[in-house]
CSV table of C-alpha atoms in Angstrom, one decimal:
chain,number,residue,atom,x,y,z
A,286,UNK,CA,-17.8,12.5,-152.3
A,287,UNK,CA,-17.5,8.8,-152.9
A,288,UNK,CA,-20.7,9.5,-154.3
A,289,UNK,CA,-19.1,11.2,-157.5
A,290,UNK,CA,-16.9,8.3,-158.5
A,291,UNK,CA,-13.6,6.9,-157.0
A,292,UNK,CA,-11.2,9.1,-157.8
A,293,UNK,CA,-13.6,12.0,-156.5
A,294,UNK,CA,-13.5,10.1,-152.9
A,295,UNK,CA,-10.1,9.8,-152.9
A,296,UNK,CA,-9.3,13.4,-153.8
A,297,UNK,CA,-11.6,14.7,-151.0
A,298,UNK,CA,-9.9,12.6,-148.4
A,299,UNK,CA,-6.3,14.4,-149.6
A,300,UNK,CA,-7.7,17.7,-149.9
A,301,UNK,CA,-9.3,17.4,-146.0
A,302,UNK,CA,-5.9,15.6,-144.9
A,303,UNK,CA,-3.9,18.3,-146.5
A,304,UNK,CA,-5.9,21.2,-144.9
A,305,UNK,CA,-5.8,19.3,-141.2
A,306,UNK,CA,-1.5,18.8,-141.5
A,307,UNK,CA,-0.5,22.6,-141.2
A,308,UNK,CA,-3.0,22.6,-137.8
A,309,UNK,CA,-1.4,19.7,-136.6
A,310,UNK,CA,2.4,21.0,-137.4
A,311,UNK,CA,1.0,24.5,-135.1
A,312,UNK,CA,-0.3,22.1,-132.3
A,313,UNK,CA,2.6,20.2,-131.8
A,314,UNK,CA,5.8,22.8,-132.7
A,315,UNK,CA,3.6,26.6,-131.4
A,316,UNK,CA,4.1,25.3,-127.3
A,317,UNK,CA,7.8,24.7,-127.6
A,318,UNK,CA,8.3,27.9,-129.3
A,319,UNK,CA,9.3,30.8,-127.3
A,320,UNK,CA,6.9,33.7,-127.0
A,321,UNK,CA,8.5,36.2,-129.2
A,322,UNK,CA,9.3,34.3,-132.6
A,323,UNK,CA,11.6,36.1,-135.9
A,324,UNK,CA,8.2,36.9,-138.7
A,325,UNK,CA,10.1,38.6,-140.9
A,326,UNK,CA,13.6,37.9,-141.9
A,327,UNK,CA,15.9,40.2,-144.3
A,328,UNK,CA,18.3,38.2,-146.8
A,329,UNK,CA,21.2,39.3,-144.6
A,330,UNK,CA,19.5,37.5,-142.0
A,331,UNK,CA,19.0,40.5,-139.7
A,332,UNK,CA,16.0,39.8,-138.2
A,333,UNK,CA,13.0,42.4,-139.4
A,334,UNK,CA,9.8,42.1,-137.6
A,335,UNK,CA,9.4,39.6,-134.2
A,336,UNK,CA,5.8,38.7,-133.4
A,337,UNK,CA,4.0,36.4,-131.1
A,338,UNK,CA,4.4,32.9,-131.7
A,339,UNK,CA,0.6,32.5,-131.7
A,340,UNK,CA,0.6,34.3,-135.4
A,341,UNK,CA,1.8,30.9,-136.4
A,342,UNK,CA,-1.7,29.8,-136.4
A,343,UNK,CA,-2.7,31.9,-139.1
A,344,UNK,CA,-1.8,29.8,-142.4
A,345,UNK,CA,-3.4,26.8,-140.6
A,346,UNK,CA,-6.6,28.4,-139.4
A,347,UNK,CA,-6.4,29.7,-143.3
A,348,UNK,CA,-5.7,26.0,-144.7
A,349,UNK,CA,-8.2,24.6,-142.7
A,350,UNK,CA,-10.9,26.9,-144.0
A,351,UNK,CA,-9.8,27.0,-147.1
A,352,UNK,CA,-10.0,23.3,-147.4
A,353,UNK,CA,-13.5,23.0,-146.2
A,354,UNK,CA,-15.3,25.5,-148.3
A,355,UNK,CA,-13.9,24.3,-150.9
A,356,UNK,CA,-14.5,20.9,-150.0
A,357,UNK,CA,-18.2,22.1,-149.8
A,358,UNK,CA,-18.3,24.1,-153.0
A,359,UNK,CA,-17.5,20.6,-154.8
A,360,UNK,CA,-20.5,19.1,-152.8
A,361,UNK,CA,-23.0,21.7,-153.6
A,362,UNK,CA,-21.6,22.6,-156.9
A,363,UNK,CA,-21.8,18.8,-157.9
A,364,UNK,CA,-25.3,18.1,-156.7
A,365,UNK,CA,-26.3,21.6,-159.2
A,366,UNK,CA,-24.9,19.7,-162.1
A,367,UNK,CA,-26.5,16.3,-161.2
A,368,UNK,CA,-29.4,17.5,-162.5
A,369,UNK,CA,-28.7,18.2,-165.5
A,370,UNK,CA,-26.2,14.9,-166.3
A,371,UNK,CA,-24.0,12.4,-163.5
A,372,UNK,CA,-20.8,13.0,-165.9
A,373,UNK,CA,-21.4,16.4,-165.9
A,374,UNK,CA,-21.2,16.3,-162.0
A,375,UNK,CA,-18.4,14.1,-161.5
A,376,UNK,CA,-15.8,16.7,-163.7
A,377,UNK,CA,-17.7,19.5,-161.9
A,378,UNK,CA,-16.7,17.4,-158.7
A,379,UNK,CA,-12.8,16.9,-159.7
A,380,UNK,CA,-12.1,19.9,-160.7
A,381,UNK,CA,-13.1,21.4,-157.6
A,382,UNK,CA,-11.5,19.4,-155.6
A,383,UNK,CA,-8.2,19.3,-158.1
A,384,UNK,CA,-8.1,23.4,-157.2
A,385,UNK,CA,-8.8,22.3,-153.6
A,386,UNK,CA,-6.0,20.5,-153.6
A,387,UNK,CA,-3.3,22.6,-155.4
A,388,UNK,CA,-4.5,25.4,-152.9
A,389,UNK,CA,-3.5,22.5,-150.1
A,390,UNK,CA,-0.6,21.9,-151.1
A,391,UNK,CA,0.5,25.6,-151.4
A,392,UNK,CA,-0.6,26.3,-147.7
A,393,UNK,CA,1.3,23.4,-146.8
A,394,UNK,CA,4.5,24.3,-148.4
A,395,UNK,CA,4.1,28.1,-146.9
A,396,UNK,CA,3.5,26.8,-143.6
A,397,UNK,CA,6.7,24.7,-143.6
A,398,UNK,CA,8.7,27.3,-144.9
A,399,UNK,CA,7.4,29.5,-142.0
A,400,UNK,CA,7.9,27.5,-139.7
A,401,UNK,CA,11.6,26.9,-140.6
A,402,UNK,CA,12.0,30.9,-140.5
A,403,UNK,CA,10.8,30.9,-137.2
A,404,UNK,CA,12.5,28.3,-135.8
A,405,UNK,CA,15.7,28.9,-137.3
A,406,UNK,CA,15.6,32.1,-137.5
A,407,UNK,CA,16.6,32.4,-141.0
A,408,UNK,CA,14.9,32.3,-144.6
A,409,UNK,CA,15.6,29.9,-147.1
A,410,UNK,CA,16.4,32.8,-149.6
């Protein structure tokens, strides 16, 4: 994406770092979890729903794919617009990866907030 200018390069580096940090978080917390985790928690605490601890993996899987297509869109997207004019491209480009990356940072700040649930055992609210 360095192709597209600087600040292109640069955002495609945060969005695929930001989609690659919730599957690291699940590698390393996931094995020291125990097998039945609290999913759903009531604001009393009570606990509502237990589930495996494997269905931890499902906002990262989800960042991680959501990071990459989009990451691609921007590519393909970009090279469509080149054609008609390079600045034309590079905003295509940014903006793109701009949505990619508010999208990242969303993931990331559900994925820590479930895995505080989890491993707490209570919500935040």
């Amino acid at each position: 994406m360095f192709k597209y200018g600087k600040k292109a390069g640069i955002m495609s580096v945060v969005l695929i770092v930001l989609a690659v940090v919730p599957l690291i978080t699940a590698a390393i917390f996931v094995p020291q979890m125990p097998e039945q985790v609290a999913m759903r928690i009531a604001q009393s605490g009570e606990v509502m729903r237990w589930g495996s601890r494997y269905e931890m993996f499902v906002v990262p899987v989800f960042a991680v794919l959501l990071g990459l297509a989009t990451y691609m869109s921007a590519g393909k997207q970009a090279r469509a617009h080149e054609i008609d004019s390079p600045a034309m491209a590079v905003v295509t480009a940014e903006r793109f990866l701009r949505n990619g990356i508010v999208t990242g940072v969303v993931l990331n700040l559900a994925n820590a907030y479930m895995f505080y649930a989890a491993l707490t055992g209570h919500g935040l609210f």
